[in-house]
Amino acid sequence: MNLLHTTQVRRRRLGVGAAAAGLLATLLASGPAVAVPDPGDATAREKVSAGQAADTRSAIRNGEIPGVDEVVHSDNIEHVTNIPKDALAGTNSDLAFQGRYAFAGNYDGFRIFDISNPKKPTTVSQVLCPGSQNDISVSGDLLFLSTDSSRSDNSCNSTSQPATEKSSWEGMKIFDISDKRNPKYVAAVETACGSHTHTLVPERRNVYVYVSSYSPNAAFPDCQPPHDGISVIKVPRKAPEKSAIVNFPVLFPGEGPDGGGNPGSPTNPGVSKTTGCHDITVLPSKDLAAGACMGDGILFDIEDPEHPKVIDRVQDNVNFAFWHSATFNQRADKVIFTDELGGGGAATCNAEIGPDRGADGIYDIVGKGDRRQLVFRSYFKIPRHQADTENCVAHNGSLIPVKGRDIMVQAWYQGGVSVWDFTNSSKPKEIAYFERGPLSATTISSGGSWSAYYYNGYIYSNDMAKGFDVLKLSDRRTDAGKKVRMHELNVQTQPDYFDDFDD
């Protein structure tokens, strides 16, 4: 396979010097929990040092990294199309799929695409409903939207309001999408500390929603410490207006004001204190879930979805700063956890940070039943160094359904989209990539792929700044995945690809 801009060139040491060393020291000292409510949602533009800017310009001029906004990719990936932002100007976020539709979250609301022709997606509707980060999922005729910013009320006309005010609202919004051209807002449930992300556990009559949120504060009436669990919402499919919280399971029991999670700094320098979960992935066919919970990774049993039970818990106080998300392999004997070092707003894909931080951690699941344990095997990080003006770190991805192999596609913000094989847990390797050059040669501007997911033969990526990308992967190692056709895909609710698909 011939790669454009070869690996040897892309390994160049960008940003060497005092400024880069200062960035590294800052990341190690503070960890990613530098922004509230989300360490991964920075949108500000920030000047880099004159030396870093000069180094970036030199690397572009010499062809060592792509030019500003230049598209590069491996030979086995085709960039099919890009659909720029339209009415919703905010940051693009997560994706969900159903039939011929893709649902794209945005801080200003959500957008529905018709992807029946992946080469020419068309906009079906756009819904203005501000409230970061608008994490999105769908089940049947219902669409779920997370609100993790303090609002004046639960309507789509709300305005920002301080979390110190008791009347402020954050939580889950529910829409009826039986008419994709005219989604209707039908219900809302307020949850403690809002809803940064959420995960569906669908059943025939009801949908359970696991709400992940964090960063409590004694000054916030609706987000009090300790916040050491998740909200569980029960949504009746035929009466979503009756949705309600049915449990708040404590995942990190312990004494003291912060519960029993990772204490973070100064006990564990550079590690986020666990005050909730960032994201949860469930595998309903196995009654399993994996939680990425700031300073902790957990494995739990969801046989009773209202009462999830923790099986095992791990920490990595050397290389993981912020446990961000999780992905099971198909056999449920591995979990990939991502570390969002720098909060998604920093340049961490470079030689100064190295290959083990801001990376994926690969864990095998060993043992049976309640004695199952997570056992660390290795790290994976994209091998292509990025400029010091590019925010880059491990982010959201999904499996590519290929029997007998463990392959996933993953977003890396301005590091682009990577396809990598972790069939051998100890020796993961990248097999394809797509990326754009930096948004700027002089300024860190948040952008790049937030989520990159494989659905019915194509890779779909929601770029925070550039819009909706469609990619086609052609590789003998992954081509079998094109035969797997899904009716619905919420990546955090992982399907059993080989039992649930249409032949």
Coordinates of C-alpha atoms in Angstrom, one line a residue:
M1 CA 0.0 0.0 0.0
N2 CA 1.5 3.4 -1.0
L3 CA 0.7 6.2 1.4
L4 CA 0.6 9.8 0.3
H5 CA 3.0 11.8 2.4
T6 CA 5.0 8.8 3.6
T7 CA 5.2 7.7 7.2
Q8 CA 8.9 8.5 7.3
V9 CA 8.2 12.1 6.5
R10 CA 5.1 12.4 8.8
R11 CA 7.2 11.3 11.7
R12 CA 9.2 14.6 11.6
R13 CA 9.7 16.3 15.0
L14 CA 7.3 19.2 14.8
G15 CA 7.3 22.0 17.4
V16 CA 10.7 21.2 19.1
G17 CA 11.8 23.7 21.6
A18 CA 10.9 25.5 24.7
A19 CA 7.3 26.3 23.6
A20 CA 6.6 22.6 22.9
A21 CA 8.2 21.6 26.2
G22 CA 6.0 24.1 28.0
L23 CA 2.9 22.6 26.4
L24 CA 3.9 19.2 27.5
A25 CA 4.5 20.3 31.0
T26 CA 1.1 22.0 31.1
L27 CA -0.6 18.9 29.8
L28 CA 1.1 16.7 32.4
A29 CA 0.4 19.1 35.2
S30 CA -3.2 19.9 34.5
G31 CA -4.6 16.9 32.6
P32 CA -7.5 17.5 30.3
A33 CA -10.2 18.6 32.7
V34 CA -9.4 22.3 32.0
A35 CA -12.8 23.2 30.5
V36 CA -16.3 22.9 31.9
P37 CA -18.5 21.2 30.9
D38 CA -16.4 19.3 28.5
P39 CA -12.6 18.9 28.2
G40 CA -13.1 17.9 24.6
D41 CA -15.2 20.7 23.3
A42 CA -12.8 23.7 23.0
T43 CA -13.7 26.0 20.2
A44 CA -11.4 29.0 20.8
R45 CA -8.6 30.1 18.5
E46 CA -5.2 30.4 20.2
K47 CA -1.9 31.7 18.9
V48 CA 1.0 29.4 19.0
S49 CA 4.6 30.6 19.4
A50 CA 6.4 32.2 16.6
G51 CA 8.8 29.3 16.5
Q52 CA 6.0 26.7 16.3
A53 CA 4.3 28.7 13.5
A54 CA 7.5 29.0 11.5
D55 CA 8.1 25.2 12.0
T56 CA 4.6 24.5 10.7
R57 CA 5.0 26.7 7.7
S58 CA 8.3 25.1 6.9
A59 CA 6.9 21.6 7.1
I60 CA 4.1 22.6 4.8
R61 CA 6.4 24.2 2.3
N62 CA 8.7 21.2 2.3
G63 CA 5.8 18.8 1.8
E64 CA 6.3 17.1 5.2
I65 CA 2.7 17.7 6.3
P66 CA -0.3 18.6 4.1
G67 CA -1.0 22.3 3.4
V68 CA -3.7 24.2 5.1
D69 CA -7.0 22.4 4.3
E70 CA -5.2 20.1 1.8
V71 CA -6.8 16.6 1.7
V72 CA -4.5 13.5 1.8
H73 CA -5.3 9.9 2.3
S74 CA -4.0 6.4 1.8
D75 CA -4.5 4.7 -1.6
N76 CA -7.2 2.4 -0.2
I77 CA -9.5 5.3 0.9
E78 CA -11.5 7.5 -1.5
H79 CA -12.9 10.8 -0.4
V80 CA -16.4 10.5 -1.8
T81 CA -17.9 13.8 -0.9
N82 CA -18.1 16.6 1.7
I83 CA -21.2 18.5 2.7
P84 CA -20.4 21.8 4.4
K85 CA -22.3 23.2 7.3
D86 CA -25.5 25.0 6.4
A87 CA -28.1 26.6 8.8
L88 CA -26.4 25.2 11.9
A89 CA -23.1 27.0 12.3
G90 CA -22.0 25.5 15.6
T91 CA -19.5 22.7 16.3
N92 CA -20.4 19.4 14.6
S93 CA -20.5 16.5 17.1
D94 CA -21.7 12.9 17.0
L95 CA -23.5 10.7 14.4
A96 CA -26.3 8.1 14.4
F97 CA -27.9 6.1 11.6
Q98 CA -31.2 4.6 10.7
G99 CA -32.1 3.1 7.3
R100 CA -31.1 5.5 4.6
Y101 CA -30.7 8.4 7.1
A102 CA -27.7 9.8 9.0
F103 CA -28.3 12.0 12.0
A104 CA -25.6 14.6 12.7
G105 CA -25.4 16.4 16.0
N106 CA -24.3 20.0 16.2
Y107 CA -24.0 22.4 19.2
D108 CA -26.9 24.4 17.6
G109 CA -29.2 21.4 17.1
F110 CA -29.1 18.5 14.6
R111 CA -29.3 17.8 10.9
I112 CA -30.8 14.8 9.1
F113 CA -29.2 13.6 5.8
D114 CA -30.6 11.2 3.2
I115 CA -27.6 8.9 2.4
S116 CA -29.4 6.5 0.1
N117 CA -26.9 7.7 -2.4
P118 CA -23.7 8.1 -0.3
K119 CA -22.0 10.0 -3.2
K120 CA -24.7 12.7 -3.0
P121 CA -26.2 13.0 0.5
T122 CA -29.1 15.5 0.7
T123 CA -30.4 17.4 3.7
V124 CA -33.8 16.3 4.8
S125 CA -34.2 18.7 7.7
Q126 CA -32.2 20.9 10.2
V127 CA -33.5 21.5 13.7
L128 CA -32.3 24.5 15.7
C129 CA -32.1 23.5 19.3
P130 CA -28.9 24.9 21.0
G131 CA -27.3 23.1 23.9
S132 CA -23.8 21.6 23.8
Q133 CA -22.9 19.1 23.0
N134 CA -26.0 17.7 21.4
D135 CA -24.8 14.1 21.5
I136 CA -27.3 12.2 19.4
S137 CA -28.9 8.7 19.0
V138 CA -32.0 7.2 17.5
S139 CA -34.3 4.2 18.3
G140 CA -37.4 3.6 16.2
D141 CA -39.4 6.8 16.0
L142 CA -37.4 8.5 18.8
L143 CA -34.3 10.7 18.6
F144 CA -32.4 11.5 21.8
L145 CA -30.3 14.7 22.3
S146 CA -28.0 15.5 25.2
T147 CA -27.8 19.0 26.6
D148 CA -24.7 19.7 28.7
S149 CA -24.7 23.4 29.0
S150 CA -26.8 25.4 31.5
R151 CA -29.9 26.8 29.8
S152 CA -32.8 29.0 30.9
D153 CA -35.3 26.3 30.3
N154 CA -35.8 23.0 28.4
S155 CA -37.1 24.5 25.2
C156 CA -35.3 24.9 21.9
N157 CA -35.6 28.6 22.4
S158 CA -33.6 28.6 25.6
T159 CA -30.7 30.9 26.3
S160 CA -27.5 30.4 28.3
Q161 CA -27.9 30.8 32.0
P162 CA -25.4 30.2 34.9
A163 CA -25.5 26.8 36.5
T164 CA -25.5 28.5 39.9
E165 CA -29.2 29.4 39.3
K166 CA -31.7 26.8 40.5
S167 CA -34.0 27.4 37.6
S168 CA -31.3 26.5 35.0
W169 CA -31.9 23.3 33.0
E170 CA -29.7 20.5 31.6
G171 CA -30.5 17.0 30.6
M172 CA -32.1 14.8 27.8
K173 CA -34.4 16.0 25.0
I174 CA -36.5 13.5 23.1
F175 CA -37.9 14.0 19.6
D176 CA -40.4 12.1 17.4
I177 CA -38.8 11.5 14.1
S178 CA -41.6 9.5 12.4
D179 CA -41.6 12.3 9.9
K180 CA -37.9 13.0 9.1
R181 CA -38.8 16.2 7.4
N182 CA -40.6 17.5 10.5
P183 CA -39.1 16.2 13.8
K184 CA -41.2 17.1 16.8
Y185 CA -39.9 17.8 20.3
V186 CA -42.0 15.6 22.6
A187 CA -40.2 15.2 26.0
A188 CA -37.4 16.4 28.3
V189 CA -35.8 14.9 31.4
E190 CA -33.6 17.0 33.6
T191 CA -30.5 15.1 34.9
A192 CA -27.9 15.9 37.6
C193 CA -25.0 17.7 36.0
G194 CA -26.7 17.6 32.6
S195 CA -26.1 15.1 29.9
H196 CA -22.7 15.2 28.3
T197 CA -23.2 11.9 26.5
H198 CA -25.9 9.2 26.6
T199 CA -26.2 5.5 25.7
L200 CA -29.3 3.6 24.7
V201 CA -30.2 0.2 26.0
P202 CA -33.3 -0.5 23.8
E203 CA -36.0 -3.0 24.6
R204 CA -39.3 -3.8 22.9
R205 CA -41.6 -1.5 24.9
N206 CA -39.0 0.8 26.5
V207 CA -35.7 2.4 25.9
Y208 CA -33.3 2.8 28.8
V209 CA -30.9 5.8 28.6
Y210 CA -27.7 5.8 30.5
V211 CA -26.7 9.5 31.0
S212 CA -23.1 10.3 31.5
S213 CA -22.2 13.7 33.1
Y214 CA -19.5 15.0 35.5
S215 CA -17.8 18.0 37.1
P216 CA -20.1 18.7 40.1
N217 CA -19.7 21.9 42.1
A218 CA -21.1 22.8 45.5
A219 CA -22.2 26.1 43.9
F220 CA -24.4 24.3 41.4
P221 CA -27.8 23.4 42.9
D222 CA -28.5 20.7 40.3
C223 CA -24.9 19.3 40.2
Q224 CA -23.8 18.6 43.7
P225 CA -20.8 16.4 44.7
P226 CA -20.3 13.6 45.0
H227 CA -21.4 12.7 41.5
D228 CA -20.1 9.2 41.4
G229 CA -22.7 7.5 39.2
I230 CA -25.0 7.8 36.1
S231 CA -28.6 8.6 35.6
V232 CA -30.9 5.9 34.2
I233 CA -33.9 7.1 32.3
K234 CA -36.8 4.9 31.3
V235 CA -38.5 6.0 28.1
P236 CA -41.8 4.3 27.1
R237 CA -41.8 4.1 23.3
K238 CA -45.5 4.8 23.0
A239 CA -45.6 7.5 25.7
P240 CA -42.2 9.3 25.7
E241 CA -43.8 12.2 27.6
K242 CA -43.8 9.8 30.6
S243 CA -40.0 9.4 30.5
A244 CA -38.4 9.6 33.9
I245 CA -35.3 8.8 35.9
V246 CA -35.6 5.4 37.5
N247 CA -32.2 5.0 39.1
F248 CA -28.9 6.6 39.9
P249 CA -26.5 3.7 40.4
V250 CA -23.3 4.6 42.2
L251 CA -20.4 3.2 40.2
F252 CA -17.6 4.5 42.5
P253 CA -18.7 3.9 46.1
G254 CA -16.4 5.4 48.7
E255 CA -16.3 7.7 51.6
G256 CA -15.7 11.4 51.4
P257 CA -17.1 14.3 49.3
D258 CA -15.9 12.9 46.0
G259 CA -16.8 9.2 46.3
G260 CA -14.4 6.4 45.5
G261 CA -13.2 7.2 42.0
N262 CA -9.7 8.2 41.0
P263 CA -8.6 11.1 43.2
G264 CA -6.6 12.7 40.3
S265 CA -4.0 15.3 41.0
P266 CA -2.0 15.8 43.2
T267 CA -2.2 12.1 44.1
N268 CA -2.0 11.1 40.5
P269 CA -0.5 14.0 38.6
G270 CA -1.9 14.7 35.2
V271 CA -4.9 12.5 35.7
S272 CA -8.5 13.7 35.9
K273 CA -10.4 13.2 39.1
T274 CA -13.3 10.9 38.6
T275 CA -16.5 12.8 39.2
G276 CA -18.8 10.9 36.9
C277 CA -18.5 9.2 33.5
H278 CA -17.7 10.7 30.1
D279 CA -19.1 7.9 27.9
I280 CA -20.5 4.4 28.1
T281 CA -20.7 1.7 25.4
V282 CA -23.1 -1.2 25.8
L283 CA -23.1 -4.6 24.1
P284 CA -26.7 -5.7 24.8
S285 CA -26.2 -9.2 23.2
K286 CA -23.6 -9.9 25.9
D287 CA -25.3 -7.9 28.7
L288 CA -22.0 -5.9 29.0
A289 CA -21.0 -2.3 29.2
A290 CA -17.7 -0.5 29.3
G291 CA -17.5 2.9 31.0
A292 CA -14.9 5.6 30.3
C293 CA -15.1 7.6 33.5
M294 CA -12.5 10.4 33.6
G295 CA -9.8 8.7 35.7
D296 CA -11.2 5.2 35.6
G297 CA -12.2 2.5 33.1
I298 CA -14.9 0.1 34.2
L299 CA -16.6 -3.1 32.9
F300 CA -20.1 -3.8 34.1
D301 CA -23.0 -6.2 33.8
I302 CA -26.3 -4.8 32.4
E303 CA -28.5 -7.9 32.5
D304 CA -30.8 -5.8 34.6
P305 CA -30.6 -2.4 32.7
E306 CA -32.1 -0.5 35.6
H307 CA -29.4 -1.8 38.0
P308 CA -26.0 -2.1 36.2
K309 CA -23.4 -3.9 38.3
V310 CA -19.6 -3.1 38.1
I311 CA -17.5 -6.2 37.4
D312 CA -14.0 -4.7 37.1
R313 CA -12.3 -1.3 37.3
V314 CA -8.9 -0.2 36.0
Q315 CA -6.7 2.9 36.1
D316 CA -3.7 4.0 34.1
N317 CA -2.0 6.7 36.1
V318 CA 1.1 6.8 33.9
N319 CA -0.2 7.4 30.4
F320 CA -4.0 8.1 30.6
A321 CA -5.1 11.6 31.5
F322 CA -8.9 11.3 30.7
W323 CA -10.8 8.1 30.0
H324 CA -13.0 9.3 27.1
S325 CA -14.8 6.4 25.3
A326 CA -14.9 2.7 24.9
T327 CA -15.3 0.1 22.1
F328 CA -15.8 -3.7 22.4
N329 CA -14.6 -6.1 19.7
Q330 CA -17.2 -8.4 18.3
R331 CA -16.3 -11.4 20.5
A332 CA -16.5 -9.2 23.6
D333 CA -13.0 -10.3 24.8
K334 CA -11.4 -6.9 24.2
V335 CA -12.2 -3.3 25.0
I336 CA -10.5 -0.2 23.5
F337 CA -10.4 2.8 25.8
T338 CA -9.4 6.2 24.5
D339 CA -7.4 8.9 26.3
E340 CA -8.5 12.4 25.5
L341 CA -5.2 14.1 26.6
G342 CA -5.4 17.8 26.4
G343 CA -9.1 17.9 26.2
G344 CA -9.3 17.6 22.4
G345 CA -8.1 21.2 22.1
A346 CA -4.3 20.6 22.1
A347 CA -1.6 19.4 19.7
T348 CA -0.8 16.0 21.2
C349 CA 0.0 13.9 18.1
N350 CA 3.7 14.8 18.0
A351 CA 7.1 13.5 19.0
E352 CA 7.1 15.5 22.3
I353 CA 4.0 13.7 23.6
G354 CA 5.0 10.4 22.2
P355 CA 3.1 7.2 21.2
D356 CA 1.6 6.3 24.5
R357 CA -0.3 9.4 25.6
G358 CA -3.4 10.7 24.0
A359 CA -3.7 7.2 22.5
D360 CA -6.0 4.1 22.6
G361 CA -5.5 1.5 25.4
I362 CA -6.2 -2.1 24.3
Y363 CA -7.5 -4.3 27.1
D364 CA -8.3 -8.0 26.9
I365 CA -11.2 -9.3 28.9
V366 CA -10.2 -12.5 30.7
G367 CA -12.1 -14.8 33.0
K368 CA -15.8 -15.5 33.2
G369 CA -18.9 -14.0 34.8
D370 CA -18.4 -11.7 37.7
R371 CA -14.7 -12.7 37.8
R372 CA -13.9 -11.1 34.4
Q373 CA -11.0 -8.7 34.4
L374 CA -9.6 -6.0 32.1
V375 CA -6.0 -6.8 31.3
F376 CA -3.8 -4.1 29.5
R377 CA -2.0 -5.2 26.4
S378 CA -0.8 -2.2 24.4
Y379 CA -1.4 1.3 23.1
F380 CA -2.2 2.5 19.6
K381 CA -1.7 6.0 18.3
I382 CA -1.7 7.3 14.7
P383 CA 1.9 7.2 13.3
R384 CA 1.6 10.5 11.4
H385 CA 2.8 13.4 13.4
Q386 CA 0.7 16.6 13.2
A387 CA 1.6 20.2 13.4
D388 CA 1.6 22.2 16.6
T389 CA -1.4 24.1 15.3
E390 CA -3.6 21.0 15.0
N391 CA -5.7 19.7 17.8
C392 CA -5.3 15.9 17.7
V393 CA -6.0 13.1 20.1
A394 CA -7.9 9.8 20.1
H395 CA -11.7 10.3 19.7
N396 CA -14.9 8.5 18.6
G397 CA -14.8 5.4 16.4
S398 CA -16.6 2.1 15.5
L399 CA -15.9 -1.4 14.5
I400 CA -15.7 -2.5 10.9
P401 CA -17.7 -5.8 10.8
V402 CA -15.2 -8.3 9.5
K403 CA -15.5 -11.9 10.9
G404 CA -12.3 -13.2 12.4
R405 CA -10.6 -9.8 12.6
D406 CA -10.7 -6.8 15.0
I407 CA -10.6 -3.6 12.9
M408 CA -12.0 -0.2 13.7
V409 CA -12.2 3.2 12.2
Q410 CA -11.6 6.2 14.5
A411 CA -11.7 10.0 14.5
W412 CA -8.6 11.9 15.7
Y413 CA -9.8 15.5 15.3
Q414 CA -7.3 17.2 13.0
G415 CA -5.4 14.0 12.9
G416 CA -8.2 12.9 10.6
V417 CA -9.6 9.4 10.3
S418 CA -7.6 6.2 10.9
V419 CA -8.5 2.6 10.2
W420 CA -6.5 0.2 12.3
D421 CA -6.3 -3.5 13.1
F422 CA -6.1 -4.8 16.7
T423 CA -6.6 -8.5 16.0
N424 CA -3.3 -9.0 17.8
S425 CA -3.9 -7.0 21.0
S426 CA -0.2 -6.5 21.5
K427 CA 0.6 -5.3 18.0
P428 CA -2.0 -3.0 16.6
K429 CA -1.3 -1.3 13.2
E430 CA -2.8 1.3 11.0
I431 CA -4.0 0.1 7.6
A432 CA -5.6 3.3 6.2
Y433 CA -6.1 7.0 6.8
F434 CA -7.7 10.2 5.7
E435 CA -6.9 13.7 6.9
R436 CA -6.8 17.4 6.0
G437 CA -3.9 19.7 6.6
P438 CA -4.1 22.2 9.5
L439 CA -6.9 24.7 9.6
S440 CA -4.2 27.3 10.2
A441 CA -0.4 27.5 10.2
T442 CA -0.3 30.1 13.0
T443 CA -3.3 29.4 15.3
I444 CA -4.7 26.4 17.0
S445 CA -8.3 26.3 15.8
S446 CA -10.5 23.4 17.0
G447 CA -11.6 21.2 14.1
G448 CA -11.2 17.8 12.5
S449 CA -13.2 14.6 12.7
W450 CA -15.3 14.3 15.9
S451 CA -16.8 10.9 15.0
A452 CA -15.9 8.5 12.2
Y453 CA -18.2 5.5 11.9
Y454 CA -18.6 2.6 9.4
Y455 CA -22.2 2.1 8.3
N456 CA -23.4 -0.1 5.4
G457 CA -20.3 0.0 3.4
Y458 CA -19.1 3.5 3.9
I459 CA -17.3 5.6 6.5
Y460 CA -19.1 8.7 7.6
S461 CA -17.2 11.5 9.5
N462 CA -18.6 14.6 11.2
D463 CA -15.9 17.2 10.9
M464 CA -16.3 19.9 13.6
A465 CA -15.5 22.7 11.2
K466 CA -15.7 21.3 7.7
G467 CA -18.9 19.4 7.7
F468 CA -20.1 15.9 6.8
D469 CA -17.6 13.7 5.0
V470 CA -18.2 10.4 3.2
L471 CA -15.3 8.0 2.7
K472 CA -15.1 4.7 0.8
L473 CA -12.6 2.1 2.0
S474 CA -11.4 -0.6 -0.5
D475 CA -9.2 -3.1 1.1
R476 CA -9.2 -7.0 1.0
R477 CA -8.9 -6.9 4.8
T478 CA -12.2 -5.0 5.2
D479 CA -14.2 -5.6 2.1
A480 CA -16.3 -8.3 3.7
G481 CA -17.8 -5.7 6.0
K482 CA -19.7 -4.3 3.0
K483 CA -22.0 -7.3 3.1
V484 CA -23.2 -6.4 6.6
R485 CA -26.3 -4.1 6.3
M486 CA -27.7 -2.5 9.4
H487 CA -31.2 -1.1 10.0
E488 CA -30.0 1.2 12.8
L489 CA -26.7 2.1 14.3
N490 CA -25.9 4.0 17.5
V491 CA -22.2 3.2 17.9
Q492 CA -22.4 3.4 21.7
T493 CA -25.1 0.7 21.5
Q494 CA -23.0 -1.9 19.8
P495 CA -24.9 -4.5 17.7
D496 CA -24.0 -8.1 17.3
Y497 CA -23.2 -7.5 13.6
F498 CA -23.4 -11.1 12.5
D499 CA -26.7 -11.9 14.2
D500 CA -28.6 -8.6 13.6
F501 CA -27.9 -7.8 10.0
D502 CA -29.8 -8.5 6.8
D503 CA -28.4 -11.1 4.4

